mmCIF file of C-alpha atoms in Angstrom:
data_model
loop_
_atom_site.group_PDB
_atom_site.id
_atom_site.type_symbol
_atom_site.label_atom_id
_atom_site.label_comp_id
_atom_site.label_asym_id
_atom_site.label_seq_id
_atom_site.Cartn_x
_atom_site.Cartn_y
_atom_site.Cartn_z
ATOM 1 C CA MET A 1 0.000 0.000 0.000
ATOM 2 C CA ARG A 2 1.303 3.430 -0.968
ATOM 3 C CA THR A 3 0.744 5.931 1.858
ATOM 4 C CA VAL A 4 0.914 9.721 1.557
ATOM 5 C CA LEU A 5 0.832 11.664 4.834
ATOM 6 C CA VAL A 6 -0.229 15.264 4.180
ATOM 7 C CA THR A 7 0.504 18.087 6.612
ATOM 8 C CA GLY A 8 1.685 21.676 6.725
ATOM 9 C CA PRO A 9 1.387 24.916 8.680
ATOM 10 C CA GLY A 10 -2.148 25.643 9.875
ATOM 11 C CA GLY A 11 -4.411 27.350 7.348
ATOM 12 C CA ALA A 12 -2.323 26.336 4.314
ATOM 13 C CA GLY A 13 -5.057 24.205 2.741
ATOM 14 C CA ARG A 14 -3.650 20.788 3.609
ATOM 15 C CA THR A 15 -7.113 19.124 3.703
ATOM 16 C CA THR A 16 -7.867 20.398 0.210
ATOM 17 C CA ILE A 17 -4.515 19.202 -1.141
ATOM 18 C CA ALA A 18 -4.989 15.831 0.570
ATOM 19 C CA ALA A 19 -8.383 15.485 -1.140
ATOM 20 C CA ALA A 20 -6.917 16.511 -4.503
ATOM 21 C CA THR A 21 -4.089 13.999 -4.039
ATOM 22 C CA ALA A 22 -6.582 11.211 -3.277
ATOM 23 C CA LEU A 23 -8.767 12.134 -6.263
ATOM 24 C CA ALA A 24 -5.779 12.143 -8.628
ATOM 25 C CA ALA A 25 -4.680 8.732 -7.330
ATOM 26 C CA ALA A 26 -8.189 7.315 -7.835
ATOM 27 C CA ARG A 27 -8.244 8.558 -11.420
ATOM 28 C CA ARG A 28 -5.052 6.639 -12.085
ATOM 29 C CA GLY A 29 -6.784 3.448 -10.938
ATOM 30 C CA GLY A 30 -6.861 1.347 -7.802
ATOM 31 C CA ARG A 31 -8.676 1.620 -4.487
ATOM 32 C CA VAL A 32 -7.922 4.860 -2.630
ATOM 33 C CA LEU A 33 -8.910 5.882 0.898
ATOM 34 C CA LEU A 34 -8.838 9.485 2.108
ATOM 35 C CA LEU A 35 -8.645 9.638 5.908
ATOM 36 C CA SER A 36 -9.072 12.840 7.904
ATOM 37 C CA ALA A 37 -10.007 14.086 11.356
ATOM 38 C CA ASP A 38 -11.577 17.196 9.787
ATOM 39 C CA PRO A 39 -14.961 17.435 8.026
ATOM 40 C CA LEU A 40 -14.679 16.504 4.343
ATOM 41 C CA GLY A 41 -18.226 17.223 3.171
ATOM 42 C CA ASP A 42 -17.559 20.728 1.808
ATOM 43 C CA VAL A 43 -14.319 19.763 0.077
ATOM 44 C CA LEU A 44 -15.590 16.537 -1.510
ATOM 45 C CA GLY A 45 -19.205 17.539 -1.956
ATOM 46 C CA THR A 46 -20.327 14.459 -0.022
ATOM 47 C CA PRO A 47 -20.019 13.434 3.647
ATOM 48 C CA ALA A 48 -17.331 10.987 4.726
ATOM 49 C CA GLY A 49 -18.117 7.786 6.582
ATOM 50 C CA PRO A 50 -16.565 6.348 9.762
ATOM 51 C CA PRO A 51 -13.157 4.616 9.495
ATOM 52 C CA ASP A 52 -14.749 1.142 9.696
ATOM 53 C CA ASP A 53 -17.247 1.970 6.912
ATOM 54 C CA PRO A 54 -15.780 4.629 4.545
ATOM 55 C CA ALA A 55 -18.216 6.408 2.242
ATOM 56 C CA PRO A 56 -17.806 6.004 -1.539
ATOM 57 C CA VAL A 57 -17.054 9.333 -3.233
ATOM 58 C CA ARG A 58 -16.549 8.215 -6.825
ATOM 59 C CA ASP A 59 -15.184 5.150 -8.609
ATOM 60 C CA GLY A 60 -12.033 4.104 -6.792
ATOM 61 C CA LEU A 61 -12.224 6.722 -4.033
ATOM 62 C CA TRP A 62 -13.590 6.380 -0.491
ATOM 63 C CA ALA A 63 -13.461 8.865 2.384
ATOM 64 C CA ALA A 64 -13.500 8.409 6.150
ATOM 65 C CA ARG A 65 -13.554 10.877 9.021
ATOM 66 C CA VAL A 66 -12.129 10.040 12.444
ATOM 67 C CA ASP A 67 -14.563 10.736 15.308
ATOM 68 C CA SER A 68 -12.306 11.089 18.350
ATOM 69 C CA GLY A 69 -15.248 11.409 20.769
ATOM 70 C CA ALA A 70 -16.841 8.136 19.682
ATOM 71 C CA HIS A 71 -13.467 6.371 19.745
ATOM 72 C CA PHE A 72 -12.759 7.627 23.281
ATOM 73 C CA ARG A 73 -16.103 6.380 24.588
ATOM 74 C CA THR A 74 -15.707 2.965 22.918
ATOM 75 C CA GLU A 75 -12.180 2.415 24.194
ATOM 76 C CA THR A 76 -12.945 3.655 27.713
ATOM 77 C CA LEU A 77 -15.991 1.392 28.104
ATOM 78 C CA ALA A 78 -14.044 -1.594 26.732
ATOM 79 C CA PHE A 79 -11.174 -0.978 29.151
ATOM 80 C CA GLN A 80 -13.676 -0.619 31.998
ATOM 81 C CA GLU A 81 -15.101 -4.055 31.181
ATOM 82 C CA ARG A 82 -11.673 -5.695 31.073
ATOM 83 C CA ALA A 83 -10.757 -4.126 34.422
ATOM 84 C CA ALA A 84 -14.139 -4.867 36.002
ATOM 85 C CA THR A 85 -12.782 -7.179 38.713
ATOM 86 C CA ALA A 86 -10.106 -4.735 39.855
ATOM 87 C CA LEU A 87 -12.552 -1.839 39.810
ATOM 88 C CA GLU A 88 -15.070 -3.769 41.897
ATOM 89 C CA LEU A 89 -12.404 -4.534 44.509
ATOM 90 C CA LEU A 90 -11.736 -0.802 44.713
ATOM 91 C CA GLY A 91 -15.438 -0.075 45.120
ATOM 92 C CA ALA A 92 -15.538 1.962 41.902
ATOM 93 C CA ARG A 93 -18.810 2.849 40.196
ATOM 94 C CA LYS A 94 -18.972 2.171 36.479
ATOM 95 C CA LEU A 95 -19.115 5.057 34.047
ATOM 96 C CA ALA A 96 -21.894 5.176 31.474
ATOM 97 C CA GLY A 97 -21.163 6.033 27.858
ATOM 98 C CA GLU A 98 -23.340 9.152 27.881
ATOM 99 C CA GLU A 99 -21.372 10.729 30.741
ATOM 100 C CA LEU A 100 -17.975 10.332 29.065
ATOM 101 C CA THR A 101 -16.346 13.432 27.592
ATOM 102 C CA GLU A 102 -13.152 12.902 25.623
ATOM 103 C CA LEU A 103 -9.907 13.958 27.271
ATOM 104 C CA PRO A 104 -6.916 15.766 25.730
ATOM 105 C CA GLY A 105 -4.944 13.324 23.628
ATOM 106 C CA SER A 106 -7.981 11.363 22.452
ATOM 107 C CA GLU A 107 -7.665 12.873 18.956
ATOM 108 C CA GLN A 108 -4.193 11.380 18.547
ATOM 109 C CA SER A 109 -5.313 7.999 19.875
ATOM 110 C CA ALA A 110 -8.300 7.892 17.522
ATOM 111 C CA LEU A 111 -6.212 8.826 14.459
ATOM 112 C CA LEU A 112 -3.542 6.227 15.262
ATOM 113 C CA HIS A 113 -6.262 3.593 15.664
ATOM 114 C CA ALA A 114 -7.792 4.580 12.324
ATOM 115 C CA LEU A 115 -4.363 4.386 10.660
ATOM 116 C CA ARG A 116 -3.915 0.866 11.972
ATOM 117 C CA ARG A 117 -7.327 -0.169 10.646
ATOM 118 C CA ALA A 118 -6.616 1.434 7.268
ATOM 119 C CA ALA A 119 -3.272 -0.377 6.998
ATOM 120 C CA ALA A 120 -5.153 -3.676 7.087
ATOM 121 C CA GLY A 121 -7.931 -2.552 4.741
ATOM 122 C CA GLY A 122 -6.472 -3.706 1.437
ATOM 123 C CA TRP A 123 -6.215 -0.225 -0.089
ATOM 124 C CA ASP A 124 -3.845 0.517 -2.964
ATOM 125 C CA VAL A 125 -3.295 4.104 -1.832
ATOM 126 C CA LEU A 126 -3.931 5.689 1.554
ATOM 127 C CA VAL A 127 -3.947 9.498 1.783
ATOM 128 C CA VAL A 128 -4.002 10.825 5.337
ATOM 129 C CA ASP A 129 -4.905 14.413 6.165
ATOM 130 C CA LEU A 130 -2.806 14.952 9.297
ATOM 131 C CA PRO A 131 -3.062 17.764 11.874
ATOM 132 C CA PRO A 132 -0.928 20.921 11.428
ATOM 133 C CA LEU A 133 2.794 20.344 10.989
ATOM 134 C CA ARG A 134 4.074 20.578 14.569
ATOM 135 C CA ASP A 135 1.260 18.374 15.917
ATOM 136 C CA ALA A 136 1.655 15.935 13.009
ATOM 137 C CA LEU A 137 5.346 15.338 13.765
ATOM 138 C CA ALA A 138 4.521 14.654 17.420
ATOM 139 C CA LEU A 139 1.753 12.262 16.350
ATOM 140 C CA LEU A 140 4.020 10.296 13.982
ATOM 141 C CA ALA A 141 6.654 9.924 16.707
ATOM 142 C CA LEU A 142 4.103 8.797 19.310
ATOM 143 C CA PRO A 143 3.845 5.051 18.473
ATOM 144 C CA GLY A 144 7.552 4.456 19.030
ATOM 145 C CA GLN A 145 7.540 6.464 22.250
ATOM 146 C CA LEU A 146 4.515 4.655 23.680
ATOM 147 C CA ARG A 147 5.921 1.235 22.761
ATOM 148 C CA ARG A 148 9.117 2.064 24.640
ATOM 149 C CA TYR A 149 7.106 3.027 27.736
ATOM 150 C CA LEU A 150 5.096 -0.203 27.581
ATOM 151 C CA ARG A 151 8.223 -2.340 27.283
ATOM 152 C CA ARG A 152 9.773 -0.634 30.296
ATOM 153 C CA LEU A 153 6.695 -0.598 32.534
ATOM 154 C CA LEU A 154 5.196 -3.984 31.621
ATOM 155 C CA PRO A 155 7.912 -6.167 30.074
ATOM 156 C CA GLN A 156 6.359 -9.174 28.391
ATOM 157 C CA GLU A 157 8.994 -11.558 29.760
ATOM 158 C CA ARG A 158 7.534 -11.011 33.251
ATOM 159 C CA GLN A 159 4.518 -13.077 32.158
ATOM 160 C CA ALA A 160 6.692 -16.184 32.264
ATOM 161 C CA ALA A 161 6.332 -16.104 36.041
ATOM 162 C CA ARG A 162 2.547 -15.766 36.095
ATOM 163 C CA ALA A 163 2.155 -19.272 37.592
ATOM 164 C CA LEU A 164 4.234 -18.080 40.549
ATOM 165 C CA ARG A 165 2.384 -14.788 40.889
ATOM 166 C CA PRO A 166 0.192 -15.788 43.903
ATOM 167 C CA MET A 167 3.242 -17.097 45.766
ATOM 168 C CA MET A 168 5.285 -14.004 44.869
ATOM 169 C CA ALA A 169 2.454 -11.769 46.055
ATOM 170 C CA GLN A 170 2.429 -13.542 49.434
ATOM 171 C CA LEU A 171 6.199 -13.347 49.831
ATOM 172 C CA ALA A 172 6.463 -9.719 48.778
ATOM 173 C CA GLY A 173 3.298 -8.643 50.506
ATOM 174 C CA ILE A 174 2.142 -6.665 47.463
ATOM 175 C CA PRO A 175 -0.326 -7.563 44.676
ATOM 176 C CA MET A 176 1.196 -8.566 41.334
ATOM 177 C CA PRO A 177 -0.126 -7.133 38.051
ATOM 178 C CA ALA A 178 -3.143 -9.054 36.798
ATOM 179 C CA GLN A 179 -2.961 -11.029 33.549
ATOM 180 C CA TRP A 180 -5.504 -8.762 31.890
ATOM 181 C CA LEU A 181 -3.076 -5.854 32.279
ATOM 182 C CA TYR A 182 -0.370 -7.706 30.360
ATOM 183 C CA GLU A 183 -2.885 -8.740 27.718
ATOM 184 C CA THR A 184 -4.061 -5.150 27.321
ATOM 185 C CA ALA A 185 -0.461 -3.935 27.038
ATOM 186 C CA ALA A 186 0.260 -6.619 24.418
ATOM 187 C CA ARG A 187 -2.763 -5.535 22.387
ATOM 188 C CA TRP A 188 -1.739 -1.899 22.558
ATOM 189 C CA ASP A 189 1.820 -2.793 21.594
ATOM 190 C CA ALA A 190 0.625 -4.754 18.547
ATOM 191 C CA GLU A 191 -1.534 -1.839 17.374
ATOM 192 C CA LEU A 192 1.269 0.672 17.906
ATOM 193 C CA ALA A 193 3.741 -1.604 16.120
ATOM 194 C CA ALA A 194 1.448 -1.753 13.083
ATOM 195 C CA VAL A 195 1.216 2.052 12.927
ATOM 196 C CA GLU A 196 4.959 2.439 13.496
ATOM 197 C CA SER A 197 5.630 -0.003 10.654
ATOM 198 C CA LEU A 198 3.290 1.959 8.387
ATOM 199 C CA VAL A 199 4.900 5.325 9.171
ATOM 200 C CA GLU A 200 8.467 4.051 8.805
ATOM 201 C CA GLY A 201 7.786 1.764 5.818
ATOM 202 C CA PRO A 202 9.451 2.376 2.435
ATOM 203 C CA ALA A 203 6.054 2.974 0.771
ATOM 204 C CA THR A 204 5.189 5.934 3.047
ATOM 205 C CA THR A 205 6.111 9.564 2.452
ATOM 206 C CA LEU A 206 5.320 12.945 3.928
ATOM 207 C CA ARG A 207 3.805 15.644 1.706
ATOM 208 C CA LEU A 208 4.155 19.209 3.000
ATOM 209 C CA VAL A 209 1.617 21.899 2.097
ATOM 210 C CA ALA A 210 2.401 25.582 2.665
ATOM 211 C CA GLU A 211 1.290 28.937 1.317
ATOM 212 C CA PRO A 212 4.506 30.781 0.377
ATOM 213 C CA GLY A 213 5.323 33.600 2.779
ATOM 214 C CA PRO A 214 7.535 34.478 5.763
ATOM 215 C CA ALA A 215 5.419 32.640 8.355
ATOM 216 C CA ALA A 216 5.284 29.415 6.321
ATOM 217 C CA ALA A 217 8.999 29.620 5.540
ATOM 218 C CA GLU A 218 9.815 29.875 9.251
ATOM 219 C CA ALA A 219 7.465 26.999 10.144
ATOM 220 C CA LEU A 220 9.059 24.741 7.537
ATOM 221 C CA ARG A 221 12.567 25.744 8.595
ATOM 222 C CA ALA A 222 11.803 24.861 12.210
ATOM 223 C CA ALA A 223 10.178 21.554 11.223
ATOM 224 C CA ARG A 224 12.918 20.299 8.896
ATOM 225 C CA VAL A 225 15.105 19.161 11.767
ATOM 226 C CA GLY A 226 12.171 17.275 13.320
ATOM 227 C CA ILE A 227 11.402 15.583 9.997
ATOM 228 C CA ALA A 228 15.020 14.424 9.757
ATOM 229 C CA LEU A 229 15.198 13.415 13.424
ATOM 230 C CA TYR A 230 12.156 11.128 13.101
ATOM 231 C CA GLY A 231 13.429 9.626 9.830
ATOM 232 C CA LEU A 232 10.504 10.805 7.676
ATOM 233 C CA ARG A 233 10.823 11.091 3.891
ATOM 234 C CA VAL A 234 9.331 14.118 2.126
ATOM 235 C CA ASP A 235 8.121 13.388 -1.407
ATOM 236 C CA ALA A 236 7.047 16.962 -2.274
ATOM 237 C CA LEU A 237 6.652 20.455 -0.917
ATOM 238 C CA VAL A 238 3.352 21.808 -2.257
ATOM 239 C CA ALA A 239 3.320 25.588 -2.560
ATOM 240 C CA ASN A 240 -0.425 26.234 -2.385
ATOM 241 C CA ARG A 241 -2.587 29.199 -3.496
ATOM 242 C CA ILE A 242 -0.065 30.710 -5.874
ATOM 243 C CA LEU A 243 -1.360 34.032 -7.228
ATOM 244 C CA PRO A 244 -1.170 34.796 -10.973
ATOM 245 C CA GLY A 245 2.007 36.649 -11.905
ATOM 246 C CA ASP A 246 0.338 39.322 -14.049
ATOM 247 C CA ALA A 247 -1.491 41.158 -11.249
ATOM 248 C CA ALA A 248 -1.798 44.853 -12.095
ATOM 249 C CA ASP A 249 -2.965 45.969 -8.666
ATOM 250 C CA PRO A 250 0.051 47.205 -6.601
ATOM 251 C CA TRP A 251 -1.192 45.475 -3.474
ATOM 252 C CA LEU A 252 -1.539 42.123 -5.264
ATOM 253 C CA ALA A 253 1.779 42.676 -7.035
ATOM 254 C CA THR A 254 3.478 42.934 -3.639
ATOM 255 C CA LEU A 255 1.984 39.611 -2.549
ATOM 256 C CA VAL A 256 2.989 38.005 -5.847
ATOM 257 C CA ALA A 257 6.581 39.210 -5.400
ATOM 258 C CA GLN A 258 6.635 37.850 -1.835
ATOM 259 C CA GLN A 259 5.405 34.465 -3.026
ATOM 260 C CA ARG A 260 7.957 34.344 -5.866
ATOM 261 C CA LYS A 261 10.797 35.196 -3.501
ATOM 262 C CA CYS A 262 9.731 32.467 -1.089
ATOM 263 C CA LEU A 263 9.373 29.935 -3.913
ATOM 264 C CA ASP A 264 12.891 30.691 -5.146
ATOM 265 C CA GLU A 265 14.245 30.133 -1.635
ATOM 266 C CA TRP A 266 12.409 26.813 -1.351
ATOM 267 C CA HIS A 267 13.739 25.630 -4.727
ATOM 268 C CA GLU A 268 17.281 26.438 -3.604
ATOM 269 C CA GLY A 269 17.026 25.379 0.033
ATOM 270 C CA TRP A 270 15.340 21.971 -0.189
ATOM 271 C CA PRO A 271 17.301 18.910 -1.378
ATOM 272 C CA PRO A 272 17.226 18.261 -5.164
ATOM 273 C CA GLY A 273 15.194 15.080 -4.621
ATOM 274 C CA THR A 274 12.350 17.076 -3.025
ATOM 275 C CA PRO A 275 10.282 18.775 -5.751
ATOM 276 C CA VAL A 276 8.621 22.089 -4.963
ATOM 277 C CA HIS A 277 5.228 21.853 -6.646
ATOM 278 C CA ALA A 278 3.208 25.027 -7.225
ATOM 279 C CA VAL A 279 -0.622 24.918 -7.082
ATOM 280 C CA GLY A 280 -2.449 27.972 -8.402
ATOM 281 C CA HIS A 281 -5.112 29.923 -6.505
ATOM 282 C CA LEU A 282 -8.609 29.276 -7.898
ATOM 283 C CA GLY A 283 -9.874 32.633 -6.701
ATOM 284 C CA ARG A 284 -12.258 30.832 -4.355
ATOM 285 C CA ASP A 285 -12.271 28.026 -1.811
ATOM 286 C CA PRO A 286 -12.336 24.697 -3.707
ATOM 287 C CA ARG A 287 -15.658 22.907 -3.305
ATOM 288 C CA GLY A 288 -16.493 19.525 -4.824
ATOM 289 C CA LEU A 289 -14.694 17.134 -7.160
ATOM 290 C CA ASP A 290 -14.740 19.498 -10.157
ATOM 291 C CA ASP A 291 -12.753 22.121 -8.244
ATOM 292 C CA LEU A 292 -10.372 19.504 -6.848
ATOM 293 C CA ALA A 293 -9.672 18.282 -10.374
ATOM 294 C CA LEU A 294 -8.460 21.793 -11.265
ATOM 295 C CA LEU A 295 -5.743 21.613 -8.615
ATOM 296 C CA ASP A 296 -2.552 20.211 -10.087
ATOM 297 C CA SER A 297 -1.586 17.572 -7.531
ATOM 298 C CA PRO A 298 1.998 16.260 -7.464
ATOM 299 C CA PRO A 299 2.405 12.806 -8.986
ATOM 300 C CA GLN A 300 1.946 9.896 -6.623
ATOM 301 C CA GLY A 301 5.272 8.325 -7.516
ATOM 302 C CA ALA A 302 6.829 5.439 -5.653
ATOM 303 C CA ALA A 303 8.417 5.972 -2.282
ATOM 304 C CA GLY A 304 10.918 3.142 -2.479
ATOM 305 C CA SER A 305 13.726 2.562 -0.037
ATOM 306 C CA PRO A 306 16.365 5.177 0.666
ATOM 307 C CA ALA A 307 19.431 4.695 -1.505
ATOM 308 C CA GLU A 308 21.660 4.518 1.547
ATOM 309 C CA ASP A 309 21.572 4.393 5.319
ATOM 310 C CA PRO A 310 20.307 7.837 6.412
ATOM 311 C CA TRP A 311 22.361 7.575 9.644
ATOM 312 C CA PRO A 312 25.611 5.855 8.569
ATOM 313 C CA VAL A 313 28.516 4.867 10.812
ATOM 314 C CA GLU A 314 31.930 5.921 9.507
ATOM 315 C CA ASP A 315 34.769 3.498 10.206
ATOM 316 C CA ARG A 316 37.867 5.451 11.262
ATOM 317 C CA LEU A 317 39.351 2.701 13.413
ATOM 318 C CA ALA A 318 42.537 2.310 11.409
ATOM 319 C CA GLU A 319 43.350 6.032 11.315
ATOM 320 C CA GLU A 320 41.945 7.425 14.577
ATOM 321 C CA ASN A 321 40.567 4.451 16.568
ATOM 322 C CA LEU A 322 37.113 6.001 16.147
ATOM 323 C CA LEU A 323 33.668 5.126 14.867
ATOM 324 C CA VAL A 324 31.613 8.190 13.880
ATOM 325 C CA TRP A 325 27.821 8.107 13.797
ATOM 326 C CA CYS A 326 26.547 10.676 11.277
ATOM 327 C CA LEU A 327 23.054 12.059 11.936
ATOM 328 C CA PRO A 328 21.788 14.551 9.309
ATOM 329 C CA LEU A 329 19.878 17.313 11.124
ATOM 330 C CA PRO A 330 19.316 20.161 8.641
ATOM 331 C CA GLY A 331 18.602 23.447 10.371
ATOM 332 C CA ALA A 332 19.802 22.273 13.781
ATOM 333 C CA VAL A 333 21.361 24.906 16.058
ATOM 334 C CA LYS A 334 24.149 23.942 18.457
ATOM 335 C CA SER A 335 22.630 25.875 21.355
ATOM 336 C CA GLU A 336 19.378 23.874 21.022
ATOM 337 C CA LEU A 337 21.093 20.485 20.864
ATOM 338 C CA ALA A 338 21.334 18.013 23.768
ATOM 339 C CA LEU A 339 22.822 14.527 23.646
ATOM 340 C CA VAL A 340 22.792 11.843 26.362
ATOM 341 C CA ARG A 341 23.976 8.215 26.202
ATOM 342 C CA ARG A 342 21.895 5.905 28.409
ATOM 343 C CA ASP A 343 22.794 2.212 28.244
ATOM 344 C CA ASP A 344 22.275 1.167 24.613
ATOM 345 C CA GLU A 345 20.218 4.214 23.639
ATOM 346 C CA LEU A 346 20.914 7.757 22.566
ATOM 347 C CA LEU A 347 18.642 10.496 23.940
ATOM 348 C CA LEU A 348 18.684 13.237 21.338
ATOM 349 C CA THR A 349 16.978 16.622 21.756
ATOM 350 C CA VAL A 350 16.973 19.245 19.006
ATOM 351 C CA GLY A 351 14.951 22.349 19.866
ATOM 352 C CA PRO A 352 11.368 21.230 20.557
ATOM 353 C CA PHE A 353 11.940 17.743 19.147
ATOM 354 C CA ARG A 354 13.180 14.712 21.077
ATOM 355 C CA ARG A 355 13.880 11.141 20.090
ATOM 356 C CA ILE A 356 15.348 8.140 21.892
ATOM 357 C CA VAL A 357 17.048 5.812 19.437
ATOM 358 C CA PRO A 358 18.803 2.470 19.959
ATOM 359 C CA LEU A 359 22.498 2.470 19.134
ATOM 360 C CA PRO A 360 23.679 0.364 16.205
ATOM 361 C CA SER A 361 25.097 -2.895 17.544
ATOM 362 C CA VAL A 362 28.704 -1.977 16.744
ATOM 363 C CA LEU A 363 28.434 1.213 18.841
ATOM 364 C CA ARG A 364 27.042 -0.522 21.933
ATOM 365 C CA ARG A 365 30.542 -1.771 22.711
ATOM 366 C CA CYS A 366 31.958 1.758 22.550
ATOM 367 C CA THR A 367 32.034 4.869 24.698
ATOM 368 C CA VAL A 368 31.036 8.338 23.511
ATOM 369 C CA THR A 369 34.086 10.598 23.285
ATOM 370 C CA GLY A 370 32.619 13.703 21.665
ATOM 371 C CA ALA A 371 30.209 15.208 19.157
ATOM 372 C CA ALA A 372 30.237 18.059 16.661
ATOM 373 C CA LEU A 373 27.572 19.767 14.542
ATOM 374 C CA ALA A 374 28.697 21.065 11.153
ATOM 375 C CA ASP A 375 26.931 21.622 7.809
ATOM 376 C CA GLY A 376 23.653 20.238 9.160
ATOM 377 C CA VAL A 377 25.172 16.911 10.269
ATOM 378 C CA LEU A 378 25.719 15.825 13.870
ATOM 379 C CA ARG A 379 28.773 13.570 14.112
ATOM 380 C CA VAL A 380 28.984 11.579 17.339
ATOM 381 C CA ARG A 381 32.399 10.036 18.017
ATOM 382 C CA PHE A 382 32.701 6.606 19.652
ATOM 383 C CA THR A 383 35.841 4.876 20.924
ATOM 384 C CA PRO A 384 35.883 1.066 21.290
ATOM 385 C CA ASP A 385 35.697 -0.059 24.916
ATOM 386 C CA PRO A 386 38.774 -2.287 25.418
ATOM 387 C CA ASP A 387 36.880 -4.451 27.916
ATOM 388 C CA LEU A 388 34.164 -5.223 25.346
ATOM 389 C CA TRP A 389 35.964 -4.960 22.012
ATOM 390 C CA PRO A 390 37.401 -8.157 20.443
ATOM 391 C CA ARG A 391 41.162 -8.344 20.814
ATOM 392 C CA ALA A 392 43.426 -9.380 17.965
ATOM 393 C CA HIS A 393 45.714 -12.345 18.669
#
């Protein structure tokens, strides 16, 4: 399944571009699903269905809208049933569905759940209208973060001792986690793993939508380091709502010049493999399939696998007794960079973005001896630990 994740600064028209991308893919053939947390009725001209029953829009195209409130109520009631015994021991009163109001974070949970369902839906192309850029990057990083928490708090290998749990509870004098808790954690981990595999898979790319201007340029500049840190691949930067270049009005001419200047900077500043695709302004808000067809969507293309390891390890053992881990972080600033080695993981913070990554196996037997940021690449130096490194005889 080819997956296109569409996001961009707020108000840039990402939902419209996502719909145009899905429509163009459907016209090329195959089964296409457009998934969004926002209303799609005005853009498509027809309401979207729920994720488990997408509404047909036209031949080859279906649309689904994520209802975070309904998802929160369903998941909360299901969890309440699984934990019924524990809740009864605590004297808790059950919550009814009609009294549940979704909590902060339920939108992310509902969208991740819908992504997992869509990944198993047999679609040829999945187009996902994500939240605004900063929130979208946090959402895409969430599955890996949550899986790490689950593994640390409820390690699956502890289940091997479940037959001894009553005896251990008596000896320790404290209750041991119930089996349902491990089963729930395993189910969550499986769902998160499916989403993580989808996001990181070679057939998934990120499509950025922005209206050229100073604010959008700054938002994209700040987000580039996060995109690189999370290992996401950008297939196109869509410059949306481009004004015609022959505007006679001085006020419009100023806006046109500002857009052209920003476009030139994007063409020069983004890597050659990332096309900057201009989409003209219709002079109105696009409504319905006829308007969407007028928007020139970037080609779907094929994501493929990266030509090389995006975070390679340089072997300098013979010359300097060093291994150097190279982490491309375009736009990173030294003053906003923090690096911590903890066991076999690297805790990396760049401005507002943070990621905990496992060290390549060859570096786990080394100690960190320094790091330097130059030309948008963080180079972390490792020296082999003599107590762990194989000795030549």
